[in-house]
PDB file of C-alpha atoms in Angstrom:
ATOM      1  CA  MET A 124     108.538 119.714 209.055  1.00  0.00           C
ATOM      2  CA  GLN A 125     106.062 119.354 206.197  1.00  0.00           C
ATOM      3  CA  SER A 126     107.329 117.466 203.146  1.00  0.00           C
ATOM      4  CA  GLY A 127     105.786 116.285 199.915  1.00  0.00           C
ATOM      5  CA  ASN A 128     107.370 112.939 200.674  1.00  0.00           C
ATOM      6  CA  PRO A 129     104.636 110.882 202.401  1.00  0.00           C
ATOM      7  CA  ALA A 130     107.321 109.416 204.650  1.00  0.00           C
ATOM      8  CA  LEU A 131     108.140 112.872 206.053  1.00  0.00           C
ATOM      9  CA  ASN A 132     105.596 115.301 207.433  1.00  0.00           C
ATOM     10  CA  LYS A 133     105.191 117.732 210.304  1.00  0.00           C
ATOM     11  CA  ASN A 134     104.371 114.909 212.745  1.00  0.00           C
ATOM     12  CA  THR A 135     107.167 112.547 211.708  1.00  0.00           C
ATOM     13  CA  PHE A 136     109.376 113.233 214.710  1.00  0.00           C
ATOM     14  CA  LEU A 137     106.567 113.512 217.274  1.00  0.00           C
ATOM     15  CA  ASP A 138     105.490 110.892 219.783  1.00  0.00           C
ATOM     16  CA  ALA A 139     101.948 109.742 218.994  1.00  0.00           C
ATOM     17  CA  ALA A 140     100.849 109.838 222.643  1.00  0.00           C
ATOM     18  CA  SER A 141     102.357 113.072 223.944  1.00  0.00           C
ATOM     19  CA  GLY A 142     102.580 115.056 220.712  1.00  0.00           C
ATOM     20  CA  ALA A 143     106.121 116.070 221.585  1.00  0.00           C
ATOM     21  CA  VAL A 144     109.538 115.101 220.292  1.00  0.00           C
ATOM     22  CA  VAL A 145     110.810 112.156 222.303  1.00  0.00           C
ATOM     23  CA  SER A 146     114.487 111.320 222.648  1.00  0.00           C
ATOM     24  CA  HIS A 147     116.317 108.892 224.894  1.00  0.00           C
ATOM     25  CA  GLY A 148     119.320 110.358 226.699  1.00  0.00           C
ATOM     26  CA  ASP A 149     122.274 110.874 224.417  1.00  0.00           C
ATOM     27  CA  GLU A 150     120.892 108.463 221.814  1.00  0.00           C
ATOM     28  CA  VAL A 151     119.582 111.191 219.535  1.00  0.00           C
ATOM     29  CA  MET A 152     119.394 111.767 215.818  1.00  0.00           C
ATOM     30  CA  THR A 153     122.431 113.453 214.256  1.00  0.00           C
ATOM     31  CA  LEU A 154     123.068 114.814 210.794  1.00  0.00           C
ATOM     32  CA  ASN A 155     126.242 112.771 210.297  1.00  0.00           C
ATOM     33  CA  GLY A 156     124.444 109.629 211.394  1.00  0.00           C
ATOM     34  CA  THR A 157     121.623 110.279 208.931  1.00  0.00           C
ATOM     35  CA  VAL A 158     124.088 110.949 206.103  1.00  0.00           C
ATOM     36  CA  ASN A 159     125.993 107.733 206.844  1.00  0.00           C
ATOM     37  CA  LYS A 160     122.832 105.676 206.928  1.00  0.00           C
ATOM     38  CA  THR A 161     121.626 107.259 203.678  1.00  0.00           C
ATOM     39  CA  GLY A 162     124.896 106.179 202.070  1.00  0.00           C
ATOM     40  CA  LEU A 163     124.446 102.644 203.394  1.00  0.00           C
ATOM     41  CA  LEU A 164     120.882 102.434 202.056  1.00  0.00           C
ATOM     42  CA  LEU A 165     122.050 103.619 198.643  1.00  0.00           C
ATOM     43  CA  ILE A 166     124.755 100.934 198.627  1.00  0.00           C
ATOM     44  CA  LEU A 167     122.169  98.288 199.485  1.00  0.00           C
ATOM     45  CA  ALA A 168     119.933  99.581 196.680  1.00  0.00           C
ATOM     46  CA  VAL A 169     122.857  99.238 194.260  1.00  0.00           C
ATOM     47  CA  VAL A 170     123.457  95.663 195.477  1.00  0.00           C
ATOM     48  CA  GLY A 171     119.815  94.783 194.854  1.00  0.00           C
ATOM     49  CA  ALA A 172     119.893  96.465 191.448  1.00  0.00           C
ATOM     50  CA  ALA A 173     123.105  94.656 190.499  1.00  0.00           C
ATOM     51  CA  PHE A 174     121.479  91.315 191.309  1.00  0.00           C
ATOM     52  CA  SER A 175     118.443  91.823 189.085  1.00  0.00           C
ATOM     53  CA  TRP A 176     120.570  93.469 186.380  1.00  0.00           C
ATOM     54  CA  SER A 177     122.780  90.356 186.308  1.00  0.00           C
ATOM     55  CA  GLN A 178     119.722  88.221 185.510  1.00  0.00           C
ATOM     56  CA  PHE A 179     119.182  90.113 182.255  1.00  0.00           C
ATOM     57  CA  ASN A 180     120.876  88.578 179.204  1.00  0.00           C
ATOM     58  CA  GLY A 181     119.056  90.205 176.335  1.00  0.00           C
ATOM     59  CA  PRO A 182     115.515  90.013 174.923  1.00  0.00           C
ATOM     60  CA  GLU A 183     115.260  86.284 175.664  1.00  0.00           C
ATOM     61  CA  SER A 184     115.424  87.004 179.413  1.00  0.00           C
ATOM     62  CA  LEU A 185     112.626  89.580 179.443  1.00  0.00           C
ATOM     63  CA  SER A 186     110.259  87.026 180.962  1.00  0.00           C
ATOM     64  CA  ALA A 187     112.569  86.708 183.958  1.00  0.00           C
ATOM     65  CA  MET A 188     112.441  90.447 184.573  1.00  0.00           C
ATOM     66  CA  GLY A 189     108.683  90.464 185.170  1.00  0.00           C
ATOM     67  CA  PRO A 190     108.732  88.580 188.510  1.00  0.00           C
ATOM     68  CA  LEU A 191     111.714  90.646 189.700  1.00  0.00           C
ATOM     69  CA  MET A 192     109.969  93.905 188.855  1.00  0.00           C
ATOM     70  CA  ILE A 193     106.609  92.913 190.323  1.00  0.00           C
ATOM     71  CA  GLY A 194     108.124  91.298 193.406  1.00  0.00           C
ATOM     72  CA  GLY A 195     110.462  94.233 193.981  1.00  0.00           C
ATOM     73  CA  ALA A 196     107.696  96.809 193.515  1.00  0.00           C
ATOM     74  CA  ILE A 197     105.222  95.059 195.813  1.00  0.00           C
ATOM     75  CA  GLY A 198     107.855  94.171 198.392  1.00  0.00           C
ATOM     76  CA  GLY A 199     109.192  97.718 198.363  1.00  0.00           C
ATOM     77  CA  LEU A 200     105.699  99.156 198.808  1.00  0.00           C
ATOM     78  CA  VAL A 201     104.907  96.837 201.730  1.00  0.00           C
ATOM     79  CA  LEU A 202     108.206  97.577 203.472  1.00  0.00           C
ATOM     80  CA  ALA A 203     107.760 101.309 202.876  1.00  0.00           C
ATOM     81  CA  LEU A 204     104.289 101.254 204.445  1.00  0.00           C
ATOM     82  CA  VAL A 205     105.533  99.232 207.411  1.00  0.00           C
ATOM     83  CA  THR A 206     108.372 101.725 207.913  1.00  0.00           C
ATOM     84  CA  VAL A 207     106.031 104.708 207.733  1.00  0.00           C
ATOM     85  CA  PHE A 208     103.617 103.281 210.297  1.00  0.00           C
ATOM     86  CA  LYS A 209     106.261 101.624 212.512  1.00  0.00           C
ATOM     87  CA  LYS A 210     109.107 104.113 212.607  1.00  0.00           C
ATOM     88  CA  THR A 211     110.847 102.259 215.428  1.00  0.00           C
ATOM     89  CA  TRP A 212     111.334  99.348 213.010  1.00  0.00           C
ATOM     90  CA  ALA A 213     113.248 101.546 210.550  1.00  0.00           C
ATOM     91  CA  PRO A 214     116.711 100.141 211.491  1.00  0.00           C
ATOM     92  CA  VAL A 215     115.498  96.802 210.076  1.00  0.00           C
ATOM     93  CA  THR A 216     112.861  97.700 207.490  1.00  0.00           C
ATOM     94  CA  ALA A 217     114.786 100.570 205.851  1.00  0.00           C
ATOM     95  CA  PRO A 218     117.736  98.364 204.750  1.00  0.00           C
ATOM     96  CA  LEU A 219     115.306  95.680 203.572  1.00  0.00           C
ATOM     97  CA  TYR A 220     113.373  98.314 201.611  1.00  0.00           C
ATOM     98  CA  ALA A 221     116.578  99.521 199.939  1.00  0.00           C
ATOM     99  CA  LEU A 222     117.526  95.981 198.882  1.00  0.00           C
ATOM    100  CA  VAL A 223     114.080  95.059 197.574  1.00  0.00           C
ATOM    101  CA  GLU A 224     113.552  98.394 195.830  1.00  0.00           C
ATOM    102  CA  GLY A 225     116.982  97.958 194.274  1.00  0.00           C
ATOM    103  CA  VAL A 226     115.835  94.673 192.738  1.00  0.00           C
ATOM    104  CA  PHE A 227     112.883  96.476 191.143  1.00  0.00           C
ATOM    105  CA  ILE A 228     115.046  99.354 189.895  1.00  0.00           C
ATOM    106  CA  GLY A 229     117.674  97.013 188.471  1.00  0.00           C
ATOM    107  CA  ALA A 230     115.156  94.965 186.494  1.00  0.00           C
ATOM    108  CA  LEU A 231     113.397  98.044 185.146  1.00  0.00           C
ATOM    109  CA  SER A 232     116.688  99.741 184.313  1.00  0.00           C
ATOM    110  CA  ALA A 233     117.910  96.701 182.383  1.00  0.00           C
ATOM    111  CA  ILE A 234     114.840  96.857 180.158  1.00  0.00           C
ATOM    112  CA  PHE A 235     115.284 100.579 179.545  1.00  0.00           C
ATOM    113  CA  GLU A 236     118.981 100.052 178.812  1.00  0.00           C
ATOM    114  CA  MET A 237     118.164  97.414 176.202  1.00  0.00           C
ATOM    115  CA  LYS A 238     115.873  99.819 174.378  1.00  0.00           C
ATOM    116  CA  TYR A 239     117.899 102.993 174.954  1.00  0.00           C
ATOM    117  CA  PRO A 240     121.601 102.138 175.368  1.00  0.00           C
ATOM    118  CA  GLY A 241     123.380 104.432 177.803  1.00  0.00           C
ATOM    119  CA  ILE A 242     120.203 105.797 179.392  1.00  0.00           C
ATOM    120  CA  VAL A 243     120.784 104.246 182.819  1.00  0.00           C
ATOM    121  CA  MET A 244     124.136 105.916 183.453  1.00  0.00           C
ATOM    122  CA  GLN A 245     122.673 109.208 182.270  1.00  0.00           C
ATOM    123  CA  ALA A 246     119.755 108.874 184.704  1.00  0.00           C
ATOM    124  CA  VAL A 247     122.025 107.848 187.589  1.00  0.00           C
ATOM    125  CA  GLY A 248     124.405 110.726 186.930  1.00  0.00           C
ATOM    126  CA  LEU A 249     121.564 113.224 186.689  1.00  0.00           C
ATOM    127  CA  THR A 250     119.940 111.913 189.885  1.00  0.00           C
ATOM    128  CA  PHE A 251     123.050 112.447 191.998  1.00  0.00           C
ATOM    129  CA  GLY A 252     123.826 115.678 190.186  1.00  0.00           C
ATOM    130  CA  VAL A 253     120.369 117.039 190.996  1.00  0.00           C
ATOM    131  CA  MET A 254     120.705 115.900 194.615  1.00  0.00           C
ATOM    132  CA  ALA A 255     124.043 117.688 194.948  1.00  0.00           C
ATOM    133  CA  ALA A 256     122.619 120.837 193.355  1.00  0.00           C
ATOM    134  CA  MET A 257     119.568 120.816 195.640  1.00  0.00           C
ATOM    135  CA  LEU A 258     121.726 120.267 198.717  1.00  0.00           C
ATOM    136  CA  LEU A 259     123.974 123.160 197.700  1.00  0.00           C
ATOM    137  CA  ALA A 260     120.958 125.392 197.051  1.00  0.00           C
ATOM    138  CA  TYR A 261     119.493 124.455 200.434  1.00  0.00           C
ATOM    139  CA  ARG A 262     122.692 124.889 202.437  1.00  0.00           C
ATOM    140  CA  SER A 263     123.503 128.200 200.761  1.00  0.00           C
ATOM    141  CA  GLY A 264     120.010 129.559 201.386  1.00  0.00           C
ATOM    142  CA  LEU A 265     119.359 129.999 197.670  1.00  0.00           C
ATOM    143  CA  ILE A 266     116.170 127.976 198.095  1.00  0.00           C
ATOM    144  CA  ARG A 267     114.419 128.301 201.434  1.00  0.00           C
ATOM    145  CA  ALA A 268     111.809 125.868 202.713  1.00  0.00           C
ATOM    146  CA  THR A 269     109.261 128.509 203.681  1.00  0.00           C
ATOM    147  CA  GLU A 270     105.722 127.539 204.597  1.00  0.00           C
ATOM    148  CA  LYS A 271     104.373 128.769 201.241  1.00  0.00           C
ATOM    149  CA  PHE A 272     107.098 126.867 199.402  1.00  0.00           C
ATOM    150  CA  LYS A 273     106.278 123.696 201.333  1.00  0.00           C
ATOM    151  CA  LEU A 274     102.550 124.072 200.708  1.00  0.00           C
ATOM    152  CA  GLY A 275     103.099 124.543 196.975  1.00  0.00           C
ATOM    153  CA  ILE A 276     105.374 121.499 196.602  1.00  0.00           C
ATOM    154  CA  VAL A 277     103.119 119.294 198.721  1.00  0.00           C
ATOM    155  CA  ALA A 278     100.086 120.315 196.645  1.00  0.00           C
ATOM    156  CA  ALA A 279     101.948 119.713 193.368  1.00  0.00           C
ATOM    157  CA  THR A 280     103.182 116.317 194.559  1.00  0.00           C
ATOM    158  CA  GLY A 281      99.677 115.327 195.603  1.00  0.00           C
ATOM    159  CA  GLY A 282      98.328 116.382 192.227  1.00  0.00           C
ATOM    160  CA  ILE A 283     100.915 114.258 190.417  1.00  0.00           C
ATOM    161  CA  LEU A 284     100.118 111.229 192.554  1.00  0.00           C
ATOM    162  CA  LEU A 285      96.413 111.650 191.839  1.00  0.00           C
ATOM    163  CA  LEU A 286      97.101 111.851 188.102  1.00  0.00           C
ATOM    164  CA  TYR A 287      99.165 108.656 188.226  1.00  0.00           C
ATOM    165  CA  LEU A 288      96.456 106.915 190.234  1.00  0.00           C
ATOM    166  CA  ALA A 289      93.725 108.020 187.810  1.00  0.00           C
ATOM    167  CA  ASN A 290      95.827 106.853 184.855  1.00  0.00           C
ATOM    168  CA  PHE A 291      96.367 103.482 186.567  1.00  0.00           C
ATOM    169  CA  VAL A 292      92.625 103.015 187.158  1.00  0.00           C
ATOM    170  CA  MET A 293      91.806 104.081 183.588  1.00  0.00           C
ATOM    171  CA  GLY A 294      94.187 101.397 182.330  1.00  0.00           C
ATOM    172  CA  PHE A 295      91.783  98.720 183.575  1.00  0.00           C
ATOM    173  CA  PHE A 296      89.179 100.093 181.148  1.00  0.00           C
ATOM    174  CA  GLY A 297      91.515 100.322 178.174  1.00  0.00           C
ATOM    175  CA  HIS A 298      92.124 104.051 178.433  1.00  0.00           C
ATOM    176  CA  SER A 299      95.011 106.207 179.575  1.00  0.00           C
ATOM    177  CA  MET A 300      96.268 109.769 179.707  1.00  0.00           C
ATOM    178  CA  GLY A 301      98.553 109.807 176.694  1.00  0.00           C
ATOM    179  CA  PHE A 302     100.745 112.650 177.902  1.00  0.00           C
ATOM    180  CA  ILE A 303     101.934 110.655 180.931  1.00  0.00           C
ATOM    181  CA  ASN A 304     103.730 108.005 178.906  1.00  0.00           C
ATOM    182  CA  GLY A 305     103.713 109.597 175.451  1.00  0.00           C
ATOM    183  CA  SER A 306     106.741 111.255 173.859  1.00  0.00           C
ATOM    184  CA  SER A 307     104.841 114.201 172.403  1.00  0.00           C
ATOM    185  CA  GLY A 308     105.803 117.729 173.311  1.00  0.00           C
ATOM    186  CA  ILE A 309     103.149 117.765 176.031  1.00  0.00           C
ATOM    187  CA  GLY A 310     104.348 114.414 177.354  1.00  0.00           C
ATOM    188  CA  ILE A 311     107.949 115.624 177.574  1.00  0.00           C
ATOM    189  CA  ALA A 312     106.864 118.877 179.230  1.00  0.00           C
ATOM    190  CA  PHE A 313     104.815 116.905 181.776  1.00  0.00           C
ATOM    191  CA  SER A 314     107.764 114.657 182.649  1.00  0.00           C
ATOM    192  CA  ALA A 315     110.046 117.678 182.950  1.00  0.00           C
ATOM    193  CA  VAL A 316     107.628 119.297 185.415  1.00  0.00           C
ATOM    194  CA  VAL A 317     107.429 116.075 187.445  1.00  0.00           C
ATOM    195  CA  VAL A 318     111.236 115.895 187.570  1.00  0.00           C
ATOM    196  CA  VAL A 319     111.357 119.467 188.896  1.00  0.00           C
ATOM    197  CA  ILE A 320     108.746 118.692 191.562  1.00  0.00           C
ATOM    198  CA  ALA A 321     110.618 115.545 192.601  1.00  0.00           C
ATOM    199  CA  ALA A 322     113.855 117.533 192.830  1.00  0.00           C
ATOM    200  CA  LEU A 323     112.230 120.239 194.959  1.00  0.00           C
ATOM    201  CA  ASN A 324     110.940 117.556 197.308  1.00  0.00           C
ATOM    202  CA  LEU A 325     114.582 116.990 198.217  1.00  0.00           C
ATOM    203  CA  ILE A 326     114.646 120.505 199.673  1.00  0.00           C
ATOM    204  CA  LEU A 327     111.707 119.653 201.905  1.00  0.00           C
ATOM    205  CA  ASP A 328     113.358 116.374 202.931  1.00  0.00           C
ATOM    206  CA  PHE A 329     116.614 118.145 203.841  1.00  0.00           C
ATOM    207  CA  ASP A 330     114.661 120.654 205.900  1.00  0.00           C
ATOM    208  CA  ALA A 331     112.584 118.005 207.698  1.00  0.00           C
ATOM    209  CA  ILE A 332     115.688 115.968 208.552  1.00  0.00           C
ATOM    210  CA  GLU A 333     117.534 119.045 209.803  1.00  0.00           C
ATOM    211  CA  GLN A 334     114.613 119.988 212.017  1.00  0.00           C
ATOM    212  CA  GLY A 335     114.496 116.449 213.399  1.00  0.00           C
ATOM    213  CA  VAL A 336     118.185 116.740 214.291  1.00  0.00           C
ATOM    214  CA  HIS A 337     117.649 120.113 215.982  1.00  0.00           C
ATOM    215  CA  ALA A 338     114.684 118.673 217.910  1.00  0.00           C
ATOM    216  CA  ARG A 339     116.897 115.810 219.188  1.00  0.00           C
ATOM    217  CA  ALA A 340     114.661 113.080 217.786  1.00  0.00           C
ATOM    218  CA  PRO A 341     115.413 109.450 218.810  1.00  0.00           C
ATOM    219  CA  LYS A 342     118.432 107.707 217.283  1.00  0.00           C
ATOM    220  CA  TYR A 343     116.338 105.328 215.174  1.00  0.00           C
ATOM    221  CA  MET A 344     115.035 108.359 213.277  1.00  0.00           C
ATOM    222  CA  GLU A 345     118.392 108.509 211.509  1.00  0.00           C
ATOM    223  CA  TRP A 346     117.334 105.347 209.693  1.00  0.00           C
ATOM    224  CA  TYR A 347     113.881 106.763 209.073  1.00  0.00           C
ATOM    225  CA  GLY A 348     115.236 110.050 207.731  1.00  0.00           C
ATOM    226  CA  ALA A 349     117.617 108.153 205.458  1.00  0.00           C
ATOM    227  CA  PHE A 350     114.770 105.919 204.263  1.00  0.00           C
ATOM    228  CA  ALA A 351     112.577 108.925 203.450  1.00  0.00           C
ATOM    229  CA  LEU A 352     115.373 110.583 201.477  1.00  0.00           C
ATOM    230  CA  VAL A 353     116.002 107.396 199.486  1.00  0.00           C
ATOM    231  CA  VAL A 354     112.276 107.225 198.650  1.00  0.00           C
ATOM    232  CA  THR A 355     112.527 110.647 197.020  1.00  0.00           C
ATOM    233  CA  LEU A 356     115.749 109.737 195.208  1.00  0.00           C
ATOM    234  CA  VAL A 357     114.145 106.591 193.796  1.00  0.00           C
ATOM    235  CA  TRP A 358     111.203 108.652 192.546  1.00  0.00           C
ATOM    236  CA  LEU A 359     113.544 111.223 191.000  1.00  0.00           C
ATOM    237  CA  TYR A 360     115.582 108.504 189.260  1.00  0.00           C
ATOM    238  CA  LEU A 361     112.484 106.836 187.802  1.00  0.00           C
ATOM    239  CA  GLU A 362     111.133 110.163 186.531  1.00  0.00           C
ATOM    240  CA  LEU A 363     114.482 111.029 184.949  1.00  0.00           C
ATOM    241  CA  LEU A 364     114.535 107.608 183.308  1.00  0.00           C
ATOM    242  CA  ARG A 365     111.061 108.272 181.916  1.00  0.00           C
ATOM    243  CA  LEU A 366     112.000 111.750 180.680  1.00  0.00           C
ATOM    244  CA  LEU A 367     115.226 110.577 179.007  1.00  0.00           C
ATOM    245  CA  SER A 368     113.404 107.711 177.285  1.00  0.00           C
ATOM    246  CA  LYS A 369     110.853 110.142 175.882  1.00  0.00           C
ATOM    247  CA  LEU A 370     113.590 112.413 174.564  1.00  0.00           C
ATOM    248  CA  GLN A 371     115.511 109.538 172.985  1.00  0.00           C
ATOM    249  CA  SER A 372     112.394 108.077 171.396  1.00  0.00           C
ATOM    250  CA  ARG A 373     111.986 111.304 169.430  1.00  0.00           C
ATOM    251  CA  ASP A 374     115.495 111.171 167.954  1.00  0.00           C
TER     252      ASP A 374
END
């Protein structure tokens, strides 16, 4: 059940003490339940985004976006970590994560929309389009989550995270990796590769969730599986937003 998503890995559905999948009677994880809860989390994310978006009234309200972005990012990170380490809390923490992360996404999206009109709807449309395409490819068997495939995507995802972390640390010393945020040809190519890796992580997430269903994982894992999928979708959306902004800045 390995996934590049840190919220999903081969031990996600295992009991820490026994090392085996633990379920409770008929209260087991189902695919329909996971799909429904994913939809609910996405709705909550939209509600959070709509709130922060409504606080934006042009350049004069940029100062108000900062606290929303920082608070949403930190709150989302804390709730994500709590959910990862306390999976049984997912029925509560996953909805809270979706709301708080939505606040961050809405504030950030409003700023991008001000600079690049129309970019948000493009990114949203592409995100759900990519998800639908990946789901179709997975269900049809066009893309199979083999062990080599999983290993490659996990390694690529880890490499990207390390690059972002190194760039963040370098920022404290007044330096940065220009291709990460730059709109040069290399910068656009880098963002395109990251988008592809994020999209392929969806395949691993679908596979991990399906295996959890087949293993009859506990019912609360529906919320956890939905949370993990939303984490990947948020990453994909942000990377598409970055890629589209780079392309538009060159026009």
